[in-house]
Coordinates of C-alpha atoms and ligand atoms in Angstrom, one line a residue:
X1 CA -15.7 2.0 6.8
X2 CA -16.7 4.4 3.6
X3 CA -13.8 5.9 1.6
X4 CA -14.5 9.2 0.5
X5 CA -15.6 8.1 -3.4
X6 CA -17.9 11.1 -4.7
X7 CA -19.6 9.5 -8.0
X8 CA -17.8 10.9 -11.4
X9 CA -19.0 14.2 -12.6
X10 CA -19.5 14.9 -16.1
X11 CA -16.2 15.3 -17.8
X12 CA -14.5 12.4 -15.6
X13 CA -11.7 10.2 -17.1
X14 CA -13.7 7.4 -15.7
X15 CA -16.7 6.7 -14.1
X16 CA -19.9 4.4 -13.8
X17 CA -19.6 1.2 -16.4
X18 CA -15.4 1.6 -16.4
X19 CA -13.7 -1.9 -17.0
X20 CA -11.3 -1.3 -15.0
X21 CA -7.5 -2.9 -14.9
X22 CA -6.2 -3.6 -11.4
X23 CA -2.3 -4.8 -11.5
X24 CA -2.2 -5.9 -7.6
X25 CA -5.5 -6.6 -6.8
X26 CA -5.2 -9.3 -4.4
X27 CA -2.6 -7.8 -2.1
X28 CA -3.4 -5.2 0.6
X29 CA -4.7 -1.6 -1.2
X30 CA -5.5 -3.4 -4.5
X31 CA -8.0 -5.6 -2.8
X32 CA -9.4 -2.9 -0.8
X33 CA -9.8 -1.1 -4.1
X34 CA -11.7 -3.5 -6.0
X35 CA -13.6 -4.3 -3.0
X36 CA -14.8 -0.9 -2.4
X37 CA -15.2 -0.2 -6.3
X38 CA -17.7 -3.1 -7.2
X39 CA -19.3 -2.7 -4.3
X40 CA -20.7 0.7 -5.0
X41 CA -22.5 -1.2 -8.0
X42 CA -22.5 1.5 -10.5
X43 CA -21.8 -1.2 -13.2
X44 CA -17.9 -1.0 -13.2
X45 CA -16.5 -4.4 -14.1
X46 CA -12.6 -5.2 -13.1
X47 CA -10.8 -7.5 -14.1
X48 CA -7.5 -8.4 -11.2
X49 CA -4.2 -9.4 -12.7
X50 CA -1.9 -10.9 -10.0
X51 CA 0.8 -12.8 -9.9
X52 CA -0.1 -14.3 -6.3
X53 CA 3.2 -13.8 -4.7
X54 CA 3.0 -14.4 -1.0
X55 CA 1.8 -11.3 -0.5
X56 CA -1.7 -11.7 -2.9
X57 CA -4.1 -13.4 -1.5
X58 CA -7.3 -14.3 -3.0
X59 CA -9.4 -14.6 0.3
X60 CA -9.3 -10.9 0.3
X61 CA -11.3 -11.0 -2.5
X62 CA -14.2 -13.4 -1.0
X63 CA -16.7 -10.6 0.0
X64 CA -16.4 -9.6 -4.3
X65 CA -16.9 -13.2 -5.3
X66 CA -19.5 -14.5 -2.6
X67 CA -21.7 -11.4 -3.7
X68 CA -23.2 -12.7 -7.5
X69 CA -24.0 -9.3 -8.5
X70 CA -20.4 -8.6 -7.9
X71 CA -18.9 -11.4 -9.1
X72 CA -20.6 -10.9 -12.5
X73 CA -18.7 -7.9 -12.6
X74 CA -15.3 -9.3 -11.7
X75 CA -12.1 -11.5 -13.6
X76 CA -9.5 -12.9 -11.8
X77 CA -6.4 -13.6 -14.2
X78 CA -3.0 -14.5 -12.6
X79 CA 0.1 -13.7 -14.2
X80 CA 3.0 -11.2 -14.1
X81 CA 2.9 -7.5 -15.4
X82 CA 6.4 -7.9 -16.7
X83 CA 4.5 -10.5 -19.2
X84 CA 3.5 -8.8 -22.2
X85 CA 1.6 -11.3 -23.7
X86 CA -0.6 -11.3 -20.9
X87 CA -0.6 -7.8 -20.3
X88 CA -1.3 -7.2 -23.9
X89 CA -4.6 -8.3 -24.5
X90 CA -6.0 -6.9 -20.8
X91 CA -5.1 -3.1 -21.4
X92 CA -6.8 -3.3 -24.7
X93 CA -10.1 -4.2 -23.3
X94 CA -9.4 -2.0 -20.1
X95 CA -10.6 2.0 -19.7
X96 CA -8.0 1.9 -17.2
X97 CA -5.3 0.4 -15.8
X98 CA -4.6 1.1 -12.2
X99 CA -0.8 -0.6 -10.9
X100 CA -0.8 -1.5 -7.1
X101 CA 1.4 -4.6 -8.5
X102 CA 4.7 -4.6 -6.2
X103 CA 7.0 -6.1 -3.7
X104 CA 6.2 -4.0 -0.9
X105 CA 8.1 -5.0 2.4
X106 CA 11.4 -2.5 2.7
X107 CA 12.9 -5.5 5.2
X108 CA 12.7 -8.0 2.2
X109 CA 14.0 -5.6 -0.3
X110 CA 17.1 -5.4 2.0
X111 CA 17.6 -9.0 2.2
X112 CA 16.9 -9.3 -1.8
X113 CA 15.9 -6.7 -3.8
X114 CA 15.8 -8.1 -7.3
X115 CA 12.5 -9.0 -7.3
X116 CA 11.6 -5.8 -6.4
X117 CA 13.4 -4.3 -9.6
X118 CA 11.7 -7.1 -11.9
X119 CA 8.1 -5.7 -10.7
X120 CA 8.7 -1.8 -10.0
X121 CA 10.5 -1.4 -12.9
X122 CA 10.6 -4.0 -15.6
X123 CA 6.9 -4.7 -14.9
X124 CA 6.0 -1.3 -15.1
X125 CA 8.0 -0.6 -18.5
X126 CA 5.6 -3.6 -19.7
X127 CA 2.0 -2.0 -18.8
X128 CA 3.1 1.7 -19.8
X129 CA 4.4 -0.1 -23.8
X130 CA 1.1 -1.4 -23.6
X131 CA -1.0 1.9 -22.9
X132 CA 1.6 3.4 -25.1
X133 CA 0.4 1.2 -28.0
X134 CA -3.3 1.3 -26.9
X135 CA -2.9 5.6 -27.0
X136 CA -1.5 4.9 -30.3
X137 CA -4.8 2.6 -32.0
X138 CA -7.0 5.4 -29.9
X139 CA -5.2 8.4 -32.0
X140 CA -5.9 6.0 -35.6
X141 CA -9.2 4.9 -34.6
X142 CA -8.3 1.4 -34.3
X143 CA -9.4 1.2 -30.9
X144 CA -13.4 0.5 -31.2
X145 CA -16.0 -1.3 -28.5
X146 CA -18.0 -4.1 -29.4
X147 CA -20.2 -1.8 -31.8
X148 CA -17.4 -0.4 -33.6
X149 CA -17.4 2.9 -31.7
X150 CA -14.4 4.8 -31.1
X151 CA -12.4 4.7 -27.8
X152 CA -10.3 6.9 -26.1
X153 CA -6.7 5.8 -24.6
X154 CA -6.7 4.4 -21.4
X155 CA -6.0 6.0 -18.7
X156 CA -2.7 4.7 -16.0
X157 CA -2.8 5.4 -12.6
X158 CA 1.2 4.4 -10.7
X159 CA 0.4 4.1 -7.4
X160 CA 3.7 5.1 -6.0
X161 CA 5.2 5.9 -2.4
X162 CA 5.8 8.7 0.3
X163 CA 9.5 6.5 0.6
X164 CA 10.3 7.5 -2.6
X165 CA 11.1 11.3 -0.7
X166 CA 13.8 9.7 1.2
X167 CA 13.7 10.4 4.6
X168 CA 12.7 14.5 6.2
X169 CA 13.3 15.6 9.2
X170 CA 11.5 18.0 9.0
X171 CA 8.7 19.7 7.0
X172 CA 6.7 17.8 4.6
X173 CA 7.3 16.6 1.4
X174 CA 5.6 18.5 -1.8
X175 CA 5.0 16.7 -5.0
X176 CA 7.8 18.9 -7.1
X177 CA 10.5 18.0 -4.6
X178 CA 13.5 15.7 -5.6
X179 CA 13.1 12.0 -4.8
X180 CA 15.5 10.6 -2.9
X181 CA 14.8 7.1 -2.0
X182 CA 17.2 5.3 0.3
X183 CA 16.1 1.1 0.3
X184 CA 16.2 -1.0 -2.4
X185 CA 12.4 -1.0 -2.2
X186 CA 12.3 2.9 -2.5
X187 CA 14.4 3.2 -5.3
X188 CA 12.4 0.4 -7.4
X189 CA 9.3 2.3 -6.5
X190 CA 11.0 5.8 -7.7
X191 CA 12.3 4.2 -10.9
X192 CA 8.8 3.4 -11.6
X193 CA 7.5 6.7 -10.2
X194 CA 9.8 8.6 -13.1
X195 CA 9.3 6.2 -15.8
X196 CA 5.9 6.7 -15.9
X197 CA 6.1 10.7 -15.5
X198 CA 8.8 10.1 -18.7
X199 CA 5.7 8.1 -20.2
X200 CA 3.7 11.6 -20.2
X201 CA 6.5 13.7 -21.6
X202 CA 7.8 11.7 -24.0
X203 CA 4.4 9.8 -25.4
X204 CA 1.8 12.4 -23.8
X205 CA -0.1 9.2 -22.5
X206 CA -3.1 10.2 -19.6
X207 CA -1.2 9.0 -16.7
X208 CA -1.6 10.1 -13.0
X209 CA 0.7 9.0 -9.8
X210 CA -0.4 9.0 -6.2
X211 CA 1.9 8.8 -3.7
X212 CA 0.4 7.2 -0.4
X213 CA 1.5 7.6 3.1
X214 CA 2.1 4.0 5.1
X215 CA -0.9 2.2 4.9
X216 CA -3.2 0.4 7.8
X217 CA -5.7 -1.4 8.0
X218 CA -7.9 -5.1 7.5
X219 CA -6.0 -7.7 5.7
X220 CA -2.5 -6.2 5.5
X221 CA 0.4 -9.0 5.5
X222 CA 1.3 -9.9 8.7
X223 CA 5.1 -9.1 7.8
X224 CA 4.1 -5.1 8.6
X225 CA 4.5 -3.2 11.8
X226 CA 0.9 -3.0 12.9
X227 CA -0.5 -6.4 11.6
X228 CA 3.3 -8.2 13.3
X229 CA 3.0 -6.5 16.2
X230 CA -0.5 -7.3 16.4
X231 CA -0.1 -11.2 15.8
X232 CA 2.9 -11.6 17.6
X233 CA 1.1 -10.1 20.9
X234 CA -2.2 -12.1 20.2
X235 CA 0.4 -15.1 20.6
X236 CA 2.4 -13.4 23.7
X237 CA 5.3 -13.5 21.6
X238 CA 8.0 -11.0 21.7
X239 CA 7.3 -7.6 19.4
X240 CA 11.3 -5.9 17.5
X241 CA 11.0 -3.0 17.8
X242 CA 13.7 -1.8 16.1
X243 CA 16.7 0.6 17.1
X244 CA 14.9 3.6 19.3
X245 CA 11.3 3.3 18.3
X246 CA 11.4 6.9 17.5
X247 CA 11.3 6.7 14.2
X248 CA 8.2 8.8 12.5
X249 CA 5.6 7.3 10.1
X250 CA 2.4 9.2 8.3
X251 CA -0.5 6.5 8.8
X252 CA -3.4 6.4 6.0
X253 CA -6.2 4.6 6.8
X254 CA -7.0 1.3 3.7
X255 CA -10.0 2.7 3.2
X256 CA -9.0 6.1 2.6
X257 CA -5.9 5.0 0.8
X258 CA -7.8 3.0 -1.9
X259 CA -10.6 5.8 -1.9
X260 CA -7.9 8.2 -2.6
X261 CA -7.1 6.2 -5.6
X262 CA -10.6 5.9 -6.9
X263 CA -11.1 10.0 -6.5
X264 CA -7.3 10.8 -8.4
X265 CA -8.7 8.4 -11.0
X266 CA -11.9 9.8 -11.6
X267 CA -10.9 13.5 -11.3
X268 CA -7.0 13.7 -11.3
X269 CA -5.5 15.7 -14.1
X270 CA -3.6 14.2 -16.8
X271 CA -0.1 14.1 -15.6
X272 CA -0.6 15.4 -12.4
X273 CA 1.5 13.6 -9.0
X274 CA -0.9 13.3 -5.6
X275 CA 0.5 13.1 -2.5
X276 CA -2.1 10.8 -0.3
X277 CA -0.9 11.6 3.4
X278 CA -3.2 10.0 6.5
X279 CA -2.5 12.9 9.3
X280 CA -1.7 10.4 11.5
X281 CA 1.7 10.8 12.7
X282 CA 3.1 8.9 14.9
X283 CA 6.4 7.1 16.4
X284 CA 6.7 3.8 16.1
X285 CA 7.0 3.7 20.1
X286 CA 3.5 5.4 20.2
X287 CA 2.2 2.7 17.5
X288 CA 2.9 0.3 19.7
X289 CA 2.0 1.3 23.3
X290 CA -1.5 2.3 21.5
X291 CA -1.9 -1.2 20.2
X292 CA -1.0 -3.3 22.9
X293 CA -3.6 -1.0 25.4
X294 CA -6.1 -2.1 22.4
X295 CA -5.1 -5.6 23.3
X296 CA -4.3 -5.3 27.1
X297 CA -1.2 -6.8 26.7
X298 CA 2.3 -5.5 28.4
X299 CA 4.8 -3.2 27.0
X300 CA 7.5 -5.8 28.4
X301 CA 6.7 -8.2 25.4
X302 CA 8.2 -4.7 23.5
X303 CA 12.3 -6.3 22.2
X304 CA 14.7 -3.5 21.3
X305 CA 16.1 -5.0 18.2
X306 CA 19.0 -3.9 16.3
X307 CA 18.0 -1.2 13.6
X308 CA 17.2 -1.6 10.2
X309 CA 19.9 -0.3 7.9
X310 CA 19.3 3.0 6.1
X311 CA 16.5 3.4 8.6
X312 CA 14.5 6.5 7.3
X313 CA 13.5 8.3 10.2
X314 CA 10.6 10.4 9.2
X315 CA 7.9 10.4 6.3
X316 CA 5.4 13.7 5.9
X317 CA 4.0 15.0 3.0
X318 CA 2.2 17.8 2.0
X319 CA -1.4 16.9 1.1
X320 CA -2.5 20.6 -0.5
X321 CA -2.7 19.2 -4.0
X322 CA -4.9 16.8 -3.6
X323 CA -7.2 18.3 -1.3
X324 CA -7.6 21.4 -3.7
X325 CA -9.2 18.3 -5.8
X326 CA -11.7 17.9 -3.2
X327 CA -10.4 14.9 -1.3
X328 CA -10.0 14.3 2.5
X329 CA -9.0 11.2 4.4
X330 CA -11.8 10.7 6.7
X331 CA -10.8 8.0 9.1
X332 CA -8.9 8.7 12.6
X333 CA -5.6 7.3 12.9
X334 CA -7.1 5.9 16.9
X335 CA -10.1 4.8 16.3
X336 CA -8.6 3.5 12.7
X337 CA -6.0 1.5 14.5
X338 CA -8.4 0.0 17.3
X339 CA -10.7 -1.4 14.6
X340 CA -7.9 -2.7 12.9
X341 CA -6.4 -4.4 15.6
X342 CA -10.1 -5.8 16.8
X343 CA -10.1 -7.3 13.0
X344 CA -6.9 -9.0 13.5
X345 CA -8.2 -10.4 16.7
X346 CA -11.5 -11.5 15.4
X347 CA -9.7 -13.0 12.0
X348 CA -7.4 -15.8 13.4
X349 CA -7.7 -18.1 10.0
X350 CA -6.7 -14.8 7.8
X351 CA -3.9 -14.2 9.2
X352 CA -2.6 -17.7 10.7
X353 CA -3.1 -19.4 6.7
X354 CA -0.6 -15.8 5.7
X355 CA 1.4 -16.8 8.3
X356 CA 2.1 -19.9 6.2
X357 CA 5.3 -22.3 5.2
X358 CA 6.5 -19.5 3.2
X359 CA 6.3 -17.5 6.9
X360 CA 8.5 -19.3 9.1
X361 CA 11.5 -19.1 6.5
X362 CA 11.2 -15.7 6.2
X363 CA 10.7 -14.7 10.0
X364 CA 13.7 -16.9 11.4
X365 CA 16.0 -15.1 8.7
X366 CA 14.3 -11.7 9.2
X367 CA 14.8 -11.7 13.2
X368 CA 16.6 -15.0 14.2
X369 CA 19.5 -12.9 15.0
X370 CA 17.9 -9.4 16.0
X371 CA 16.3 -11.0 18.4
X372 CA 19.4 -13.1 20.2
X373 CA 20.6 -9.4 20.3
X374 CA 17.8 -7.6 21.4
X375 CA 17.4 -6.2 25.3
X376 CA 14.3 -5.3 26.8
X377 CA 12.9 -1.6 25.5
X378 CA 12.7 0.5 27.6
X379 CA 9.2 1.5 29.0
X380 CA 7.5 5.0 28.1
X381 CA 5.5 4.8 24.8
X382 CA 6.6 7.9 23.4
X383 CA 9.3 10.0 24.8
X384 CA 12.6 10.7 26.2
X385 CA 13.0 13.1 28.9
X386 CA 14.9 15.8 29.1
X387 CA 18.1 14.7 30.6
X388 CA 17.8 11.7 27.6
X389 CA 15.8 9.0 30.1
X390 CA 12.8 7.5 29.6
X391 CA 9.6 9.0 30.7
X392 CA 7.6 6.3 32.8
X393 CA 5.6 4.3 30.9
X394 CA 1.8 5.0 31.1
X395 CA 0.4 1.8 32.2
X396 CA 3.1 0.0 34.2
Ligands
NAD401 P1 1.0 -6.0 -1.1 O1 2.3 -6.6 -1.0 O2 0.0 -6.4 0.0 O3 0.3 -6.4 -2.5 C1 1.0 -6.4 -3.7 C2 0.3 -7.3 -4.7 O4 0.9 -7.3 -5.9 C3 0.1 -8.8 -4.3 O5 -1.2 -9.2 -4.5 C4 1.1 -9.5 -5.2 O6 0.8 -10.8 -5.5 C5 1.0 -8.6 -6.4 N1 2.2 -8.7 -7.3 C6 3.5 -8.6 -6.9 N2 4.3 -8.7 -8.0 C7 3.5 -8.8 -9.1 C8 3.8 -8.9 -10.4 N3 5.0 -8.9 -10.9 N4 2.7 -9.1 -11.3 C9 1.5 -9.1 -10.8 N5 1.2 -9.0 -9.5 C10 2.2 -8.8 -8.6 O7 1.2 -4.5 -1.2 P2 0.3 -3.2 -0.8 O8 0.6 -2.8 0.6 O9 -1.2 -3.6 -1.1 O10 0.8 -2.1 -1.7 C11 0.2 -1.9 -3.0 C12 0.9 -0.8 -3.7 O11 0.8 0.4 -2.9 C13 2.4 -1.1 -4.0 O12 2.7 -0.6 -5.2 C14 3.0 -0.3 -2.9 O13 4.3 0.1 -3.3 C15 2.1 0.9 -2.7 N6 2.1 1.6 -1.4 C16 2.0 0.8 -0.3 C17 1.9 1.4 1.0 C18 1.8 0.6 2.3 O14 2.0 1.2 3.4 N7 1.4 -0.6 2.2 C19 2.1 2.8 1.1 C20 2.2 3.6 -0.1 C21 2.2 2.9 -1.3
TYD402 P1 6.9 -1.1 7.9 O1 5.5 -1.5 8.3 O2 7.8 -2.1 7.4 O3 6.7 0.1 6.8 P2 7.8 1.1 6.2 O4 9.1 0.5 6.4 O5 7.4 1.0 4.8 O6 7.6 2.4 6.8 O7 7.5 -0.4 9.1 C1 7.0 0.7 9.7 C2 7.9 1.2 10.8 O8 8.1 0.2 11.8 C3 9.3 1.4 10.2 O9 9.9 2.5 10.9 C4 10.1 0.2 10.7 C5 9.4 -0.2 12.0 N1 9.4 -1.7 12.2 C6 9.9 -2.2 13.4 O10 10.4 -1.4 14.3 N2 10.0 -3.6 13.6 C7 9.5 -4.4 12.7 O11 9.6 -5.7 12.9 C8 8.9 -3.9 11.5 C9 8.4 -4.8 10.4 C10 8.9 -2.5 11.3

């Protein structure tokens, strides 16, 4: 699957022979990212920092370092982006530094949210000081390659969230609107959002935000809707589905997540916020009906469960901005999804070694007790009928 990646035009921030900074890199998007990145083999180099949480994962990285051209190309350091000593030394070589580094999972950030602060905010206030004081050698000319020529600052690139708009009912979000996140997860990601927008005003560094629409896709933790649902029903084992199933999520394609990324990068403007929407929205209900046809399994493995709390209801954004830039998402959410769920099928080891020690823990406190409360849903993918029933489900 190709990600709309045009090369850099003259006057690009960054382009062909970039060493390139990815905070994140062995989660979900980051690895997509670096995957797609070296693999156009244009002479980039990357170098990952991770901290390998459970959610980083280097095996997402094998197709980089099985390739030897690639791998040449490519540095693996672990370590924390709230560590500036670490972080220090890796901006200064980098041309960029691009932050997919989070906690990600809105249920976790529920249960415990302070590692999410630690990352999304103190980790971020880390790499923006250290671009901060790399813009500063760039403006004395302290900042020189190998051969003593002058560089310019680096350039930062937050990737940031639709959930930091809170939840709309209606309409679509707009990059000047307010945020309003309502998790623990959201707000984190906001903090970070505005810290690095305060970055711009206040220091003038070249930073640009995107702010991506739920993401699907090969190699996602199996802690998400699609890739859960998806495992759980490989196993026949009950899918919660939680409260109505009529909540409403934007869904971006991996591919066209990270390749939004790589295009705001190149030819964002300096200060500038992206909205990266999918144009695939979708219920939750209709998620799953779609996925388990993929998978010819029955909608009576489908749990009501009881809600999440502060349950947004609807994400949308308003992707004019960064189409006038000359970016499109190019995969269908359909044939998106039944690819992905066919990889999940056809990876078993992936996603039984993520489904790990650390796994069973997490799912028996996550779901232990939703589940001795759960009834059967109620069949019909996608709506209610007028007189507030259930329409009949398609299959069944
Ligand atoms: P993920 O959980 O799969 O990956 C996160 C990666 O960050 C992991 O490899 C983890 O080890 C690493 N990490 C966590 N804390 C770190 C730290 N302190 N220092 C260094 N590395 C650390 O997440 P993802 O789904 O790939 O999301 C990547 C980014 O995109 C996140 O910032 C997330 O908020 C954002 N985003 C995600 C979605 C989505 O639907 N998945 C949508 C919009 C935006
Ligand atoms: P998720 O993948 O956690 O993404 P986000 O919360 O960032 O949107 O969840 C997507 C939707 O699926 C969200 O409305 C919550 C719902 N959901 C369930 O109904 N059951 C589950 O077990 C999970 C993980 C999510």
């Amino acid at each position: 699957m190709t990600a709309d990646r045009a090369p850099a035009p003259s006057g690009a921030r960054v382009g062909p022979g970039s060493h390139l900074l990815v905070c994140g890199g062995a989660g979900f998007i980051g690895s997509c990212f670096v995957r797609e990145i070296l693999a156009v083999r244009d002479r980039t180099r990357v170098t990952v920092l991770d901290k390998l949480t459970y959610a980083g994962n280097l095996a997402n990285l094998a197709a980089v370092t099985n390739d030897p051209e690639q791998a040449a190309r490519y540095r693996f350091v672990r370590g924390d982006i709230a560590d500036p000593a670490i972080v220090g030394p890796l901006v200064a070589e980098a041309d960029a530094v691009i932050d997919l580094a989070a906690e990600s999972h809105v249920d976790r950030s529920i249960l415990d949210p302070s590692a999410f602060l630690l990352t999304g905010v103190l980790g971020v206030h880390v790499l923006l000081e250290a671009v901060r004081r790399e813009s500063e050698r760039a403006m004395t000319g302290e900042r020189r390659d190998a051969d003593g020529r002058r560089r310019p600052a680096p350039r930062f690139l937050q990737v940031s969230t639709d959930e930091v708009y809170g939840s709309i009912e209606e309409g679509r979000s707009a990059e000047a609107d307010p945020l309003a996140p309502r998790s623990p997860y959201a707000a984190a990601k906001a903090a970070g959002d505005l810290l690095v927008q305060s970055y711009r005003a206040t220091y003038g560094l070249d930073v640009v935000i995107t702010r991506g629409a739920n993401t699907y896709g090969p190699y996602q933790h199996p802690e998400k809707l699609i890739p859960l649902f998806t495992t759980n029903a490989l196993q026949d084992l009950p899918l919660p589905l939680y409260g109505d199933g009529f909540q409403r999520r934007d869904w971006v394609h991996v591919a066209d997540h990270a390749g939004a990324i790589a295009f705001v990068l190149a030819h964002g403007k300096s200060g500038e916020v992206y909205n990266v929407p999918g144009g695939g929205e979708r219920t939750n209900r209709e998620i799953v009906a779609e996925l388990l046809d993929v998978l010819r399994k029955p909608w009576t493995l489908v749990r009501s469960v009881p809600d999440r709390p502060g349950h947004d209801r609807r994400y949308a954004m308003d992707g004019t901005r960064l189409a006038a830039l000359g970016w499109r998402a190019r995969v269908q959410f359909d044939e998106g999804l039944e690819e992905t769920v066919a990889w999940y099928r056809d990876n078993e080891a992936w996603w039984r070694a993520a489904r790990g020690p650390e796994w069973d823990d997490y799912y028996s406190t996550q779901y232990r007790e939703r589940f001795a409360a759960s009834v059967a849903a109620p069949p019909g993918p996608a709506t209610r009928t007028a007189d507030g029933g259930w329409a009949p489900d398609r299959d069944e």
